[in-house]
CSV table of C-alpha atoms in Angstrom, one decimal:
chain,number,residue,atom,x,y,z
J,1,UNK,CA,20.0,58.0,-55.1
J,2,UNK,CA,16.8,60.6,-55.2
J,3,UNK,CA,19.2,63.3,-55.8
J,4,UNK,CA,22.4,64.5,-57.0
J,5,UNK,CA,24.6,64.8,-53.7
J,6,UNK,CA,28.0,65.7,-56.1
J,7,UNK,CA,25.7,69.1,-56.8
J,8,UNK,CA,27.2,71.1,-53.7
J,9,UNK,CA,23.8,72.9,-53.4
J,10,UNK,CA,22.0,69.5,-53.0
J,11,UNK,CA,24.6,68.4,-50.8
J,12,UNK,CA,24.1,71.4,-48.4
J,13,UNK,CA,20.8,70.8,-48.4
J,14,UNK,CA,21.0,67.2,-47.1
J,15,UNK,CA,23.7,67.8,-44.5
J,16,UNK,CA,21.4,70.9,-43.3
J,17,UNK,CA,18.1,68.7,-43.2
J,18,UNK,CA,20.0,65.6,-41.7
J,19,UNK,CA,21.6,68.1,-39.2
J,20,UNK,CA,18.4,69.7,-37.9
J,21,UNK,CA,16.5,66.8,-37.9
J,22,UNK,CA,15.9,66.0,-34.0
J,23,UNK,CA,16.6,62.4,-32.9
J,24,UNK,CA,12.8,61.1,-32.9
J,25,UNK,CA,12.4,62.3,-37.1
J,26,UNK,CA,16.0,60.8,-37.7
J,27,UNK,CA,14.3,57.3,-36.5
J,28,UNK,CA,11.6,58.2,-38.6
J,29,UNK,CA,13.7,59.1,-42.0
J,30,UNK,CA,15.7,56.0,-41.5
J,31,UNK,CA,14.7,54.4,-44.6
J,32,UNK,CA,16.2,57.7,-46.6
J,33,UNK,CA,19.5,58.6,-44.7
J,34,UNK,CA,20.7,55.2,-44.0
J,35,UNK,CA,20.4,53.9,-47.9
J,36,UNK,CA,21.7,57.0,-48.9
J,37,UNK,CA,25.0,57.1,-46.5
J,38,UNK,CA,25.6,53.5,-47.1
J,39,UNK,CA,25.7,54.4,-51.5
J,40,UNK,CA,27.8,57.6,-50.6
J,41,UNK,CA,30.3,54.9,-48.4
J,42,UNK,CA,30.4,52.4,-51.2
J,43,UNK,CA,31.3,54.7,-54.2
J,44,UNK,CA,34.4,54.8,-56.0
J,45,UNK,CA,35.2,58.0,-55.7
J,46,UNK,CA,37.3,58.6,-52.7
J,47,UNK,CA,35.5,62.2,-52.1
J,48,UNK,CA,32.2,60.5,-51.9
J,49,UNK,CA,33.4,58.0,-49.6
J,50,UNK,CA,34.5,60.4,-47.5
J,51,UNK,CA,31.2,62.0,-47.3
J,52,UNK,CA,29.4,59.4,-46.7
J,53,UNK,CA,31.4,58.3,-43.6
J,54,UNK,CA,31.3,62.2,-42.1
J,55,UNK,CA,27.1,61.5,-42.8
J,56,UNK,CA,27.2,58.3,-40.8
J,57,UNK,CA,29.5,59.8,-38.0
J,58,UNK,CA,27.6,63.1,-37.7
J,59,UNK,CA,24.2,62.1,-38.4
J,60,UNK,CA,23.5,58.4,-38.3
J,61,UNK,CA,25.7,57.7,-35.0
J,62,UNK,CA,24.8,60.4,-33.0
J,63,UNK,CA,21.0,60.9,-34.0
J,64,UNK,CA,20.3,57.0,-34.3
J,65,UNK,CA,19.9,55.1,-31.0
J,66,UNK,CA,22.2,52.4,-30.1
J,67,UNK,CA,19.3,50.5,-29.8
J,68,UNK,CA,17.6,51.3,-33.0
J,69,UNK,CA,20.9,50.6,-35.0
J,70,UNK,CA,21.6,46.9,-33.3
J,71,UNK,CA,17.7,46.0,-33.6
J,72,UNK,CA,18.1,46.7,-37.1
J,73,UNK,CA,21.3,45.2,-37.9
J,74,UNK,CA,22.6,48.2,-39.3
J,75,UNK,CA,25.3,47.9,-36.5
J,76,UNK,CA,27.1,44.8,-38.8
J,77,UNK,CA,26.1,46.4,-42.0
J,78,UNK,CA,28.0,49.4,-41.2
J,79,UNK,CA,30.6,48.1,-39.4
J,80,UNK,CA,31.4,45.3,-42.7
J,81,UNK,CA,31.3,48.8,-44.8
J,82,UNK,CA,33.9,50.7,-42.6
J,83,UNK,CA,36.2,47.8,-42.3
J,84,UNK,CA,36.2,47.3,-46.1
J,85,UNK,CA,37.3,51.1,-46.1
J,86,UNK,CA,40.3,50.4,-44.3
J,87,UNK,CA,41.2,48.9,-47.1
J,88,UNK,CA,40.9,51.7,-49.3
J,89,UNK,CA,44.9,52.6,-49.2
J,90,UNK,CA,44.8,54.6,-52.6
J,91,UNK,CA,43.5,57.4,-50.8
J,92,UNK,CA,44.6,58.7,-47.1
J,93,UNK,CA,41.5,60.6,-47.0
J,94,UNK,CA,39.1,57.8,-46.5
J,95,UNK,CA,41.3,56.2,-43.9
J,96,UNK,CA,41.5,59.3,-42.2
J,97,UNK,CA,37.8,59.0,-41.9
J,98,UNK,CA,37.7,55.9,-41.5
J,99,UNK,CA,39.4,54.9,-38.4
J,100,UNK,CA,37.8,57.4,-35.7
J,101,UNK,CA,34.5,56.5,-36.9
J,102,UNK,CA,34.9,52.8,-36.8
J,103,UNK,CA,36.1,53.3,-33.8
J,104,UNK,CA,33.5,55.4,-32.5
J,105,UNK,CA,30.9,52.7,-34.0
J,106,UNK,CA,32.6,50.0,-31.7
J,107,UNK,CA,32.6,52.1,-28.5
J,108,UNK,CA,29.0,53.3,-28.7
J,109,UNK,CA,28.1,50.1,-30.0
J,110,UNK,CA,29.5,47.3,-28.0
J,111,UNK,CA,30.4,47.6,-23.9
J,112,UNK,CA,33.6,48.6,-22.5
J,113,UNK,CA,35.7,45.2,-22.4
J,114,UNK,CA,33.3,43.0,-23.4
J,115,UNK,CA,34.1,39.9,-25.9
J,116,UNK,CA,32.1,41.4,-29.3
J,117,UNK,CA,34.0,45.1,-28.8
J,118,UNK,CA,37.8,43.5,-28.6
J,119,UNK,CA,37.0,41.0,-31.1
J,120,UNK,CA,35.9,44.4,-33.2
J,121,UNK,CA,38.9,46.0,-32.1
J,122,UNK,CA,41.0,43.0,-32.9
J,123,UNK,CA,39.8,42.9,-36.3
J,124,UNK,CA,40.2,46.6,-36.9
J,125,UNK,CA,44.3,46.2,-35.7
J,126,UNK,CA,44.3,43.3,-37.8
J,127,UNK,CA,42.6,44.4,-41.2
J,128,UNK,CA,43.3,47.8,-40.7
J,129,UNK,CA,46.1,49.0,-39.3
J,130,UNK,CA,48.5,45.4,-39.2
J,131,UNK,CA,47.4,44.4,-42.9
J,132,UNK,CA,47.6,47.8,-44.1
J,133,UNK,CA,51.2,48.7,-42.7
J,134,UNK,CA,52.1,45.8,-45.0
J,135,UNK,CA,50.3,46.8,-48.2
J,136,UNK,CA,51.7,50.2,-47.5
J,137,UNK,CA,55.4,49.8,-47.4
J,138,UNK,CA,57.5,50.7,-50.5
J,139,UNK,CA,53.8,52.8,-51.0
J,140,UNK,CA,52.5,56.1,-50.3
J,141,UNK,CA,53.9,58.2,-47.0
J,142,UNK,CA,50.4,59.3,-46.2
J,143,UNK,CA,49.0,55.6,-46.2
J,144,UNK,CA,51.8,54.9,-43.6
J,145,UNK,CA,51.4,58.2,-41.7
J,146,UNK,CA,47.8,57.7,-41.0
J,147,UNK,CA,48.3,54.1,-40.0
J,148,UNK,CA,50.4,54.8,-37.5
């Protein structure tokens, strides 16, 4: 990473660049922000993951076409990155970040009804919420409460 994004001041700084930035620079800085939201996602630290999936909800899936994201292929890389988050059940946070933004990914991404969007959907149920019901039973409250 360029910079230390656990330093709050850094960290304000990089939300309040990302969140001025119009649409046209984001497409333009797409080398920086999408590298560094995909390092934040994979940490291990649970508050870092959450970060970096409020980054890619806020800033990378509202000021990044679409378009730009499926030319790209960042469409699959982020939506492999959020699934494997729904996996993350030692922390309710990341789940509760987690499922609205992969969901959000799928419904801007794909078409209403179409094949690719329930297969998407069927693999968040199944991975997600089905698979995680189970590893969550006899476990934490919160896992369960957010799963449901």
């Amino acid at each position: 990473m360029m910079f230390n994004l656990g330093n709050p001041n850094c960290w304000n700084a990089w939300t309040y660049l990302n969140g001025s930035a119009q649409m046209c620079r984001m497409c333009s800085m797409q080398g920086i922000v999408v590298p560094t939201v995909l390092a934040l996602i994979d940490d291990y630290d649970p508050t870092f993951k959450c970060r970096g999936i409020r980054l890619f909800r806020h800033f990378v899936l509202i000021k990044l076409s679409p378009a730009s994201l499926r030319a790209t292929g960042l469409d699959n890389v982020f939506f492999e990155t959020l699934r494997i988050c729904l996996t993350y059940h030692s922390s309710p946070d990341v789940l509760r970040e987690t499922f609205p933004t992969i969901l959000a990914l799928v419904t801007t991404l794909e078409s209403k009804n179409s094949e690719s969007c329930m297969l998407k959907l069927c693999i968040i149920m199944q991975e997600g919420v089905i698979r995680g019901l189970q590893l969550a039973i006899g476990g934490k409250l919160d896992v369960i409460r957010v799963m449901t």
